[in-house]
Amino acid sequence: MNKKKREQFRGKIQEHVARFEKDGQFSLQRSFPHHKNVSVHEHVCHVAYVALKIAHTLRVKVDEDKLVRAALLHDYYLYNWHDDEDWHKWHGFRHPKFACDNAHRDFGLCEREKDAILKHMFPLTIVPPKHREGWIITLADKVCAFKECWFRNWSYETTK
């Protein structure tokens, strides 16, 4: 993928991030740790970028705005799941619903966005996504989590 396309993807992501930070609690994600030294904010930006790359590389016809919105909001659960709270042990199963409810309340979601957010933990959450956007976000989330957990100094900001 060429530099112009990468910059276009990053620009699209930053447009949505700016809107979400203005209208909701999106910026709170900067303070919550996610995988190793990566914040939830950095993780969701990474997922949005990888999702766009997957769709582009495989030439999958998707609504890019819905893809980016759902990717950026897929972990919009707004709590630190690393805290020592007993209910956090169920985070992997429960956070998609929390994220979807919060995102719908703060930004309004269409059916495709809701489906992608609710089902991004497939196969852990059993029911698979219905739409291409959901499948791509599910895959991108796994790729990003792997990178974030296994590559010590990896960061979305340094992704080329």
Tab-separated table of C-alpha atoms in Angstrom, residues 82-147:
chain	number	residue	atom	x	y	z
A	82	HIS	CA	-7.408	-4.196	34.876
A	83	ASP	CA	-8.803	-2.913	38.202
A	84	ASP	CA	-9.214	-5.511	40.919
A	85	GLU	CA	-13.002	-5.647	40.657
A	86	ASP	CA	-14.486	-9.152	40.736
A	87	TRP	CA	-16.865	-8.526	37.815
A	88	HIS	CA	-13.922	-7.632	35.528
A	89	LYS	CA	-13.053	-11.326	35.224
A	90	TRP	CA	-15.985	-11.509	32.776
A	91	HIS	CA	-14.707	-8.552	30.728
A	92	GLY	CA	-14.037	-10.584	27.573
A	93	PHE	CA	-17.641	-11.747	27.444
A	94	ARG	CA	-19.423	-8.613	28.647
A	95	HIS	CA	-17.558	-5.585	27.305
A	96	PRO	CA	-19.007	-5.694	23.756
A	97	LYS	CA	-22.496	-4.986	25.169
A	98	PHE	CA	-21.195	-2.196	27.436
A	99	ALA	CA	-19.293	-0.682	24.494
A	100	CYS	CA	-22.308	-0.875	22.179
A	101	ASP	CA	-24.675	0.662	24.741
A	102	ASN	CA	-22.257	3.515	25.523
A	103	ALA	CA	-21.512	4.193	21.846
A	104	HIS	CA	-25.189	4.183	20.885
A	105	ARG	CA	-26.019	6.538	23.771
A	106	ASP	CA	-23.206	8.986	22.935
A	107	PHE	CA	-23.058	8.835	19.125
A	108	GLY	CA	-25.995	6.839	17.736
A	109	LEU	CA	-25.220	3.667	15.804
A	110	CYS	CA	-26.652	2.005	12.725
A	111	GLU	CA	-27.337	-1.748	12.537
A	112	ARG	CA	-23.947	-2.586	10.941
A	113	GLU	CA	-22.034	-0.640	13.576
A	114	LYS	CA	-23.983	-2.261	16.434
A	115	ASP	CA	-23.437	-5.728	14.980
A	116	ALA	CA	-19.700	-5.159	14.517
A	117	ILE	CA	-19.260	-3.887	18.083
A	118	LEU	CA	-21.417	-6.576	19.711
A	119	LYS	CA	-19.724	-9.431	17.850
A	120	HIS	CA	-16.078	-8.338	17.633
A	121	MET	CA	-15.081	-10.920	20.266
A	122	PHE	CA	-16.249	-13.853	18.121
A	123	PRO	CA	-15.677	-16.775	18.689
A	124	LEU	CA	-15.583	-15.968	22.425
A	125	THR	CA	-19.070	-14.464	22.217
A	126	ILE	CA	-20.326	-17.401	20.070
A	127	VAL	CA	-22.558	-15.508	17.593
A	128	PRO	CA	-20.612	-14.415	14.472
A	129	PRO	CA	-20.916	-10.991	12.811
A	130	LYS	CA	-23.598	-10.587	10.115
A	131	HIS	CA	-21.833	-8.014	7.943
A	132	ARG	CA	-18.454	-7.616	6.240
A	133	GLU	CA	-17.564	-4.677	8.467
A	134	GLY	CA	-18.020	-6.871	11.548
A	135	TRP	CA	-15.890	-9.692	10.167
A	136	ILE	CA	-13.104	-7.300	9.224
A	137	ILE	CA	-13.135	-5.620	12.652
A	138	THR	CA	-13.106	-9.023	14.359
A	139	LEU	CA	-10.021	-10.026	12.371
A	140	ALA	CA	-8.310	-6.641	12.787
A	141	ASP	CA	-8.908	-6.749	16.552
A	142	LYS	CA	-7.186	-10.150	16.810
A	143	VAL	CA	-4.232	-9.010	14.681
A	144	CYS	CA	-3.807	-5.853	16.754
A	145	ALA	CA	-4.137	-7.618	20.107
A	146	PHE	CA	-1.458	-10.089	19.012
A	147	LYS	CA	0.934	-7.288	17.999
